[in-house]
mmCIF file of C-alpha atoms and ligand atoms in Angstrom:
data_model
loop_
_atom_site.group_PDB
_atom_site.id
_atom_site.type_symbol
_atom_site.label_atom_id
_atom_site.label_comp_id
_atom_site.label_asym_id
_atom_site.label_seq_id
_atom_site.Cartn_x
_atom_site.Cartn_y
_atom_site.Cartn_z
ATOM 1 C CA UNK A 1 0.000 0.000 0.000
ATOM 2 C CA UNK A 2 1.350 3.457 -0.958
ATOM 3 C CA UNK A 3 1.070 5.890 1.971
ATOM 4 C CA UNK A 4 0.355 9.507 1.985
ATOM 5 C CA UNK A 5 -0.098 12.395 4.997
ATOM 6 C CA UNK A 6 -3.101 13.053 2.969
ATOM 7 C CA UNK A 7 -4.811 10.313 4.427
ATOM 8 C CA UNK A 8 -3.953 11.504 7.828
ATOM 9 C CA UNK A 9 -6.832 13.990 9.310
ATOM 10 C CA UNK A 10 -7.894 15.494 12.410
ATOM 11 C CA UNK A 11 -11.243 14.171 13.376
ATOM 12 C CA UNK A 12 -13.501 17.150 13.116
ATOM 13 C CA UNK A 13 -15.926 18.225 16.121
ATOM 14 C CA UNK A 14 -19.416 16.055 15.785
ATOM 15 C CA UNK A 15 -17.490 12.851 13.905
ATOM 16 C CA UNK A 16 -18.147 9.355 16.020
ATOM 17 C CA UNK A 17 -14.725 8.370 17.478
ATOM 18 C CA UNK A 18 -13.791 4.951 16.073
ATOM 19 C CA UNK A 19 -14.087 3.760 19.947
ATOM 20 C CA UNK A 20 -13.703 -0.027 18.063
ATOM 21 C CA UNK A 21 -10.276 1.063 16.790
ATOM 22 C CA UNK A 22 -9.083 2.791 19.669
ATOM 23 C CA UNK A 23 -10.523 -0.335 22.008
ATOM 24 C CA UNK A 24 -7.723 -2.260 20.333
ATOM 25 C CA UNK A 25 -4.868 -1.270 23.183
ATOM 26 C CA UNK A 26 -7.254 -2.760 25.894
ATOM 27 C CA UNK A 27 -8.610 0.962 27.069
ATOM 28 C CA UNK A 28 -11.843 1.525 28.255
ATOM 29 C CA UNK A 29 -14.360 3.786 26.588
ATOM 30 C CA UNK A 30 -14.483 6.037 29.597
ATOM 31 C CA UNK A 31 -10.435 6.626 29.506
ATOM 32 C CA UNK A 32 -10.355 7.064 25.689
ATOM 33 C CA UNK A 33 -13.236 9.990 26.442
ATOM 34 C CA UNK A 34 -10.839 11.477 28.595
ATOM 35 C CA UNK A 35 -8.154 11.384 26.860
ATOM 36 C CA UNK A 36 -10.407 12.540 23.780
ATOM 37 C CA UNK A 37 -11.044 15.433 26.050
ATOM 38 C CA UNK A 38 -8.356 16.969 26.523
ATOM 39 C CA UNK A 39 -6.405 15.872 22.926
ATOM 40 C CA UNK A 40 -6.626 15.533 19.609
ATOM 41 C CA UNK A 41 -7.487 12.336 17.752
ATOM 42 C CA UNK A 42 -5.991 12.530 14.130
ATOM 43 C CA UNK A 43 -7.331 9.444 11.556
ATOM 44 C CA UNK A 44 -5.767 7.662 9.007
ATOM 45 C CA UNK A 45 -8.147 7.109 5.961
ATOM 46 C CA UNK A 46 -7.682 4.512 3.182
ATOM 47 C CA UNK A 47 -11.041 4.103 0.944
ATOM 48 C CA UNK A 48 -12.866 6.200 3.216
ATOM 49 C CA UNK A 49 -12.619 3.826 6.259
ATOM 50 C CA UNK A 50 -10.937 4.482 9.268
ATOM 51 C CA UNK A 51 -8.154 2.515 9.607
ATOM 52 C CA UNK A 52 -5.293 4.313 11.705
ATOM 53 C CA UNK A 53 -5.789 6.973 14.647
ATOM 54 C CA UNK A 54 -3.483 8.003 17.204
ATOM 55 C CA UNK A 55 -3.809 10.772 20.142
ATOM 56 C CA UNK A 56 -2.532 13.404 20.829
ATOM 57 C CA UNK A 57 -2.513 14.911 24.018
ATOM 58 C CA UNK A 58 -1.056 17.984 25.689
ATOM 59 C CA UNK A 59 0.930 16.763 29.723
ATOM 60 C CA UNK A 60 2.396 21.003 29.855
ATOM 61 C CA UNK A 61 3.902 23.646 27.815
ATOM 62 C CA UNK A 62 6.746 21.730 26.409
ATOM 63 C CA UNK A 63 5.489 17.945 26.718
ATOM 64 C CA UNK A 64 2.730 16.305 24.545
ATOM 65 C CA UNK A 65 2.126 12.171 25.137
ATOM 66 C CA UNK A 66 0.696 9.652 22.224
ATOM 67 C CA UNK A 67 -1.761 8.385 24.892
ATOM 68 C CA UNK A 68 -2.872 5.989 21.958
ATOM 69 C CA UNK A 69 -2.020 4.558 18.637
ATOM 70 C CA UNK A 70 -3.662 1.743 17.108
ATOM 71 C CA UNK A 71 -4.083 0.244 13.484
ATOM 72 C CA UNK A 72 -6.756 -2.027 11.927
ATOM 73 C CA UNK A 73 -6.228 -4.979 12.529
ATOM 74 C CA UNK A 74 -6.432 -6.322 8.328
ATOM 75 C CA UNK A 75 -3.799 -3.408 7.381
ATOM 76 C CA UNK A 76 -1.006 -4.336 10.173
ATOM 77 C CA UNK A 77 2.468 -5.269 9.363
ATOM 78 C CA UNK A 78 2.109 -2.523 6.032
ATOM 79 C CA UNK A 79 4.038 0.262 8.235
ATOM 80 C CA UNK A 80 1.307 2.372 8.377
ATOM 81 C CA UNK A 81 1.626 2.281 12.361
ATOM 82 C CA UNK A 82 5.788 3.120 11.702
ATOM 83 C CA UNK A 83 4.389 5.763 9.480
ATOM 84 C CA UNK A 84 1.797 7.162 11.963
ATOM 85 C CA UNK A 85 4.351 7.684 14.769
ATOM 86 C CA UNK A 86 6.748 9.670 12.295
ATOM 87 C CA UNK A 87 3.757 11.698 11.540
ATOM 88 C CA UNK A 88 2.400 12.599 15.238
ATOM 89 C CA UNK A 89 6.477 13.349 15.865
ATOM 90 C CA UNK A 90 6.124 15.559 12.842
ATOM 91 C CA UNK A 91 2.935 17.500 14.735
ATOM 92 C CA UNK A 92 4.217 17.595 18.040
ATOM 93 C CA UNK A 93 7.634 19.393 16.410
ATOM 94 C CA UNK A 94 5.171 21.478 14.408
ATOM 95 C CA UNK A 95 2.969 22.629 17.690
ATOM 96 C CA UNK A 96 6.694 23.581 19.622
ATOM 97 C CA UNK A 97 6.884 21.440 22.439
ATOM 98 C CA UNK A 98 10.163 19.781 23.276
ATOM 99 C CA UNK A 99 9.113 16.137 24.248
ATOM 100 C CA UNK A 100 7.135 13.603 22.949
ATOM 101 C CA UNK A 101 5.918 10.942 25.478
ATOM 102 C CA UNK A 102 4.572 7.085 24.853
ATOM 103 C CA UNK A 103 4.057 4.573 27.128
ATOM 104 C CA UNK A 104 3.275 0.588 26.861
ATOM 105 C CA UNK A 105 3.078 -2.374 28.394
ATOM 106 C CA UNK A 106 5.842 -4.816 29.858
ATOM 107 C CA UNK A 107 4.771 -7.187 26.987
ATOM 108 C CA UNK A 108 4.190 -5.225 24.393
ATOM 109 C CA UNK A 109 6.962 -6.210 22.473
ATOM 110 C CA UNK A 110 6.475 -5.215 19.278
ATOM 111 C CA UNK A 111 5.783 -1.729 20.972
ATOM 112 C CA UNK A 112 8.629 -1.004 22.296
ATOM 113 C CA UNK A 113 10.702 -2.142 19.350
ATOM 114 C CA UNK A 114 8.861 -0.076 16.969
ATOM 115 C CA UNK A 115 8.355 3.037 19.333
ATOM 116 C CA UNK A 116 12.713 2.536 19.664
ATOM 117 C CA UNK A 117 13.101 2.353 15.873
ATOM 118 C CA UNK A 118 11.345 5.573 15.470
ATOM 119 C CA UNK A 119 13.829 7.113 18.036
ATOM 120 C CA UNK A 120 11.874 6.819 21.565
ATOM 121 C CA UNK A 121 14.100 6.175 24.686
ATOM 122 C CA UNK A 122 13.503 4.610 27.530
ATOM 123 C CA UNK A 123 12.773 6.858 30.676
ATOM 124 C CA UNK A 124 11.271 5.015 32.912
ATOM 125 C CA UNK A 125 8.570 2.614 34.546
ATOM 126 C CA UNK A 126 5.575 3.233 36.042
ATOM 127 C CA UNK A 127 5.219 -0.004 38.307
ATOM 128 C CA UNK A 128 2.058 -1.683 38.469
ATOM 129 C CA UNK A 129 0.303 0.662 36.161
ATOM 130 C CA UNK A 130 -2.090 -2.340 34.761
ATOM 131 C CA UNK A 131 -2.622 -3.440 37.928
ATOM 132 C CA UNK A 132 -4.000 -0.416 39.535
ATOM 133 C CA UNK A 133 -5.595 0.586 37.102
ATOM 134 C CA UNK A 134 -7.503 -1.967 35.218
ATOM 135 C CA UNK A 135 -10.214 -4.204 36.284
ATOM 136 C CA UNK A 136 -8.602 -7.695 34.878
ATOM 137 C CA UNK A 137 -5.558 -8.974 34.092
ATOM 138 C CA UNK A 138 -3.929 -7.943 31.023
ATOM 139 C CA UNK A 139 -1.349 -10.750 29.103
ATOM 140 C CA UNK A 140 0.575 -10.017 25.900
ATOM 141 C CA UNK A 141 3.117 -12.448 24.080
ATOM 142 C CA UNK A 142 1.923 -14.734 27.241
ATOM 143 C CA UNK A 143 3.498 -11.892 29.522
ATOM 144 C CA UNK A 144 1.726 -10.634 32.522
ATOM 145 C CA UNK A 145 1.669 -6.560 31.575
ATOM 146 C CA UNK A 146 1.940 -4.894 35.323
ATOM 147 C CA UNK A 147 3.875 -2.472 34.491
ATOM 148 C CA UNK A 148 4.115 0.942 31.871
ATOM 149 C CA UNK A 149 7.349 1.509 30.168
ATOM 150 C CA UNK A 150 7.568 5.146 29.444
ATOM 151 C CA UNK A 151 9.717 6.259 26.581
ATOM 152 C CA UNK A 152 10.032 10.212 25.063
ATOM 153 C CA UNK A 153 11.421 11.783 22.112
ATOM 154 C CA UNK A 154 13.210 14.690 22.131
ATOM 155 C CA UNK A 155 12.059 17.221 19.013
HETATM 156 N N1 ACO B 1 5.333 -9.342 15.700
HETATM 157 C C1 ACO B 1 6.506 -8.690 15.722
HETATM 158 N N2 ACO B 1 6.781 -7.631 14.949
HETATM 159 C C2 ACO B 1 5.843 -7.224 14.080
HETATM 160 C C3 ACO B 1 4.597 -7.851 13.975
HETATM 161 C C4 ACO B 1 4.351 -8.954 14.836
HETATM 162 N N3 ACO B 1 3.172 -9.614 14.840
HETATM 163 N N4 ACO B 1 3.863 -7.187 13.026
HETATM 164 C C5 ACO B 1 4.649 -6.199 12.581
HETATM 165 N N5 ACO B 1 5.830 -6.221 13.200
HETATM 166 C C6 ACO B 1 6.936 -5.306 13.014
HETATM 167 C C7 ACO B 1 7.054 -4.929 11.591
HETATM 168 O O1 ACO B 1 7.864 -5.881 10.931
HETATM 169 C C8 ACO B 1 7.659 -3.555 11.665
HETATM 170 O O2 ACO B 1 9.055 -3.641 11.765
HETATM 171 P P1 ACO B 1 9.975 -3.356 10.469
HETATM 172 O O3 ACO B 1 9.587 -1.978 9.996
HETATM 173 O O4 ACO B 1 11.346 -3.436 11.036
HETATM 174 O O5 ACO B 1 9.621 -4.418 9.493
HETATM 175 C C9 ACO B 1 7.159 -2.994 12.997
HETATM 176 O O6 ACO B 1 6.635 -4.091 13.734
HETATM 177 C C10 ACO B 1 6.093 -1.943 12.824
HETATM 178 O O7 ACO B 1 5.177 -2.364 11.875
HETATM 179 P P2 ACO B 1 4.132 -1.341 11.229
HETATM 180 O O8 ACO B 1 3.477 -2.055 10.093
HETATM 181 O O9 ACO B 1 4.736 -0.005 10.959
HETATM 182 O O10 ACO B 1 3.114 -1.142 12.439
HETATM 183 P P3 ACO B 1 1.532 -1.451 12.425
HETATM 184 O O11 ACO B 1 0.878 -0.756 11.285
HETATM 185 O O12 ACO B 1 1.295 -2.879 12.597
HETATM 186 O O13 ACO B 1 1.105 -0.657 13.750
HETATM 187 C C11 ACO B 1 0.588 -0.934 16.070
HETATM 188 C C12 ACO B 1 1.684 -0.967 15.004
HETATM 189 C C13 ACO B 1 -0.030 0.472 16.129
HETATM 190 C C14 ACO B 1 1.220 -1.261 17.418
HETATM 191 C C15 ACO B 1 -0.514 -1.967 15.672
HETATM 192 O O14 ACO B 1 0.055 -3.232 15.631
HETATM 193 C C16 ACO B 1 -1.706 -2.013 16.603
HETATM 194 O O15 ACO B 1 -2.680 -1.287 16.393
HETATM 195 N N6 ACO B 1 -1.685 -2.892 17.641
HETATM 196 C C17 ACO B 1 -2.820 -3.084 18.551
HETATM 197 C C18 ACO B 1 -3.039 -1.880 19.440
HETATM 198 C C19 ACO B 1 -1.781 -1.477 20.226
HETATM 199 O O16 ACO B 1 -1.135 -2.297 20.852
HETATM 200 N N7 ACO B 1 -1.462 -0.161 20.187
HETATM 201 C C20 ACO B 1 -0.346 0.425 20.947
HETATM 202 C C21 ACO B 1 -0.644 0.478 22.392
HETATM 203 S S1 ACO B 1 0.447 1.596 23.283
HETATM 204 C C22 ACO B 1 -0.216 3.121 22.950
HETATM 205 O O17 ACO B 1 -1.262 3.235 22.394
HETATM 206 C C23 ACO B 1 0.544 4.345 23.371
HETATM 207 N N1 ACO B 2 14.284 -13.862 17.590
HETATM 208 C C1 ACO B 2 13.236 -13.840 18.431
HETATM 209 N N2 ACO B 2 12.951 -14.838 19.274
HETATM 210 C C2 ACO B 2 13.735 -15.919 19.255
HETATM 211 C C3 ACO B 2 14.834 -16.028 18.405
HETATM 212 C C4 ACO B 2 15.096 -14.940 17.531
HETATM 213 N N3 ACO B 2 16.112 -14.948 16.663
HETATM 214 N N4 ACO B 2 15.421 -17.219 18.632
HETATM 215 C C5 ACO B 2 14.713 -17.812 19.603
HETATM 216 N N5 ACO B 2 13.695 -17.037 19.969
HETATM 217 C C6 ACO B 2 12.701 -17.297 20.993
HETATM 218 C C7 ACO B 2 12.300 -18.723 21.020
HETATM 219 O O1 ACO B 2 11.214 -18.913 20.131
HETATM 220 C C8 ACO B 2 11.921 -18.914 22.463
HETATM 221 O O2 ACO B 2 10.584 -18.517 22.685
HETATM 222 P P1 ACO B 2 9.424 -19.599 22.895
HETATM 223 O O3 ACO B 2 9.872 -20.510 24.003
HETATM 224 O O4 ACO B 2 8.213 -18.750 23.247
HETATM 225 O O5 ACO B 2 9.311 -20.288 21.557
HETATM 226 C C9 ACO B 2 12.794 -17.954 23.251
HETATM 227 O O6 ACO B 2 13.276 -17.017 22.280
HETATM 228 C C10 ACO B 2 13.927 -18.616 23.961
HETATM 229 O O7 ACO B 2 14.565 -19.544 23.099
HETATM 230 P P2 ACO B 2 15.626 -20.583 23.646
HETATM 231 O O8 ACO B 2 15.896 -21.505 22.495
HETATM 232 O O9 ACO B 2 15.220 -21.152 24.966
HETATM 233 O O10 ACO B 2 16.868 -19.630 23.932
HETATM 234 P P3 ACO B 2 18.327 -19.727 23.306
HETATM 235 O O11 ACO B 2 18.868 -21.082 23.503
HETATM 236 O O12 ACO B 2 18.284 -19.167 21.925
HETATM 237 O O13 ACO B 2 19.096 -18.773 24.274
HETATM 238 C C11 ACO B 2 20.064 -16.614 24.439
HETATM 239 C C12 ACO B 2 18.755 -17.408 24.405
HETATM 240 C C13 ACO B 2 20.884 -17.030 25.656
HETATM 241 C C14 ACO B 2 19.634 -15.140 24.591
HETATM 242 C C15 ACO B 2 20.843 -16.881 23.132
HETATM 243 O O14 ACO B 2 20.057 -16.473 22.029
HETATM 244 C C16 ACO B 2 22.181 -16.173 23.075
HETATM 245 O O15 ACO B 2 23.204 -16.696 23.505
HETATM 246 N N6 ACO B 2 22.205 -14.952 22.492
HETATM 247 C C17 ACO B 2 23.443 -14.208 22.288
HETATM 248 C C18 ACO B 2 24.069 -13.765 23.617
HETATM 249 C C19 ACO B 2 23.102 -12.958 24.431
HETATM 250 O O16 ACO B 2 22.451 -12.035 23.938
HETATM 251 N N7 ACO B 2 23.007 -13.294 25.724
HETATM 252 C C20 ACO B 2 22.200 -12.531 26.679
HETATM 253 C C21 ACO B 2 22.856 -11.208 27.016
HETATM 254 S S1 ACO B 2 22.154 -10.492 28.521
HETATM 255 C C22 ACO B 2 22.872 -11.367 29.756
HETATM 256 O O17 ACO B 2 23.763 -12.130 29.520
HETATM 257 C C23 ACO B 2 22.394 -11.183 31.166
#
């Protein structure tokens, strides 16, 4: 598939959010609304279907955090995800803040390696984050996720 910025949008005050999408990172609707809140969601369109979004979302002056990203499930593995991050890293340095922050499970591997190829470090952990905060276990790659690894990118 041939990717364009074109197909990346803002979603525009009154659109549904594509909760279904966004449900893929094991959220809840009620954190995804409040992350909707106080961020932007910006969608990635390919024959008029959502099938990208990630969100923005502003932590202080100088620091903005992807609180999500997610692709359809059909289109990934195509680098639209790779191509997603380099985009929001493109808006945050755009907008002027300094930092860009993600963070993601203990198991996510495939996270972490992608979020590191795009030029993320490691900063830190915040322990027991899935524990505290969600009502049932969460496993990925057969891991036990307990914990957040937070990573930034400096713009
Ligand atoms: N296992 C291991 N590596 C894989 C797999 C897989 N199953 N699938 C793809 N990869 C690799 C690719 O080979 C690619 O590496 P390469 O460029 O060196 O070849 C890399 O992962 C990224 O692939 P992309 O195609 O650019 O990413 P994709 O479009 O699949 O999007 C994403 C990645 C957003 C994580 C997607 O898989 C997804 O939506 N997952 C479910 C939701 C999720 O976990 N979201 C992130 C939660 S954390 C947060 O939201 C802040
Ligand atoms: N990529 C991804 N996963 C792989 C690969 C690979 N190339 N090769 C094996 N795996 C997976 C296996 O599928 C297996 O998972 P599974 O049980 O879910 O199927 C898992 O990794 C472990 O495989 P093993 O066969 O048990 O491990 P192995 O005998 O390969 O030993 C080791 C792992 C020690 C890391 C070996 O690969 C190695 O010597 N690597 C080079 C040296 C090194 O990096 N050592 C560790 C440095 S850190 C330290 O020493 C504290």
């Amino acid at each position: 598939m041939t990717l364009n910025y074109t197909q990346t949008r803002l979603l525009e005050k009154g659109e549904q959010i594509p909760y279904e999408l966004l449900l893929l990172a094991d959220e809840t609707i009620e954190i995804i609304d409040s992350y909707a809140k106080g961020g932007e969601i910006c969608i990635f369109e390919h024959n008029s279907q959502i099938i990208g979004v990630y969100i923005l979302y502003i932590l202080d002056t100088e620091t903005i955090e992807i609180k999500n990203i997610e692709v359809h499930k059909d289109y990934q593995g195509l680098g639209i995800g790779t191509h997603l991050l380099n985009e929001a890293i493109q808006r945050a340095k755009e907008k002027g803040f300094k930092t860009l922050v993600i963070g993601t499970a203990n198991g996510a591997i495939k996270q972490l390696y992608l979020y590191q190829k795009v030029g993320f470090e490691i900063t830190g952990i915040r322990k027991n984050f899935f524990i505290d905060n969600y009502p049932a276990p969460i496993y990925e790659n057969g891991i036990l996720c307990k914990h957040m690894i937070m990573l930034e990118k400096q713009l």
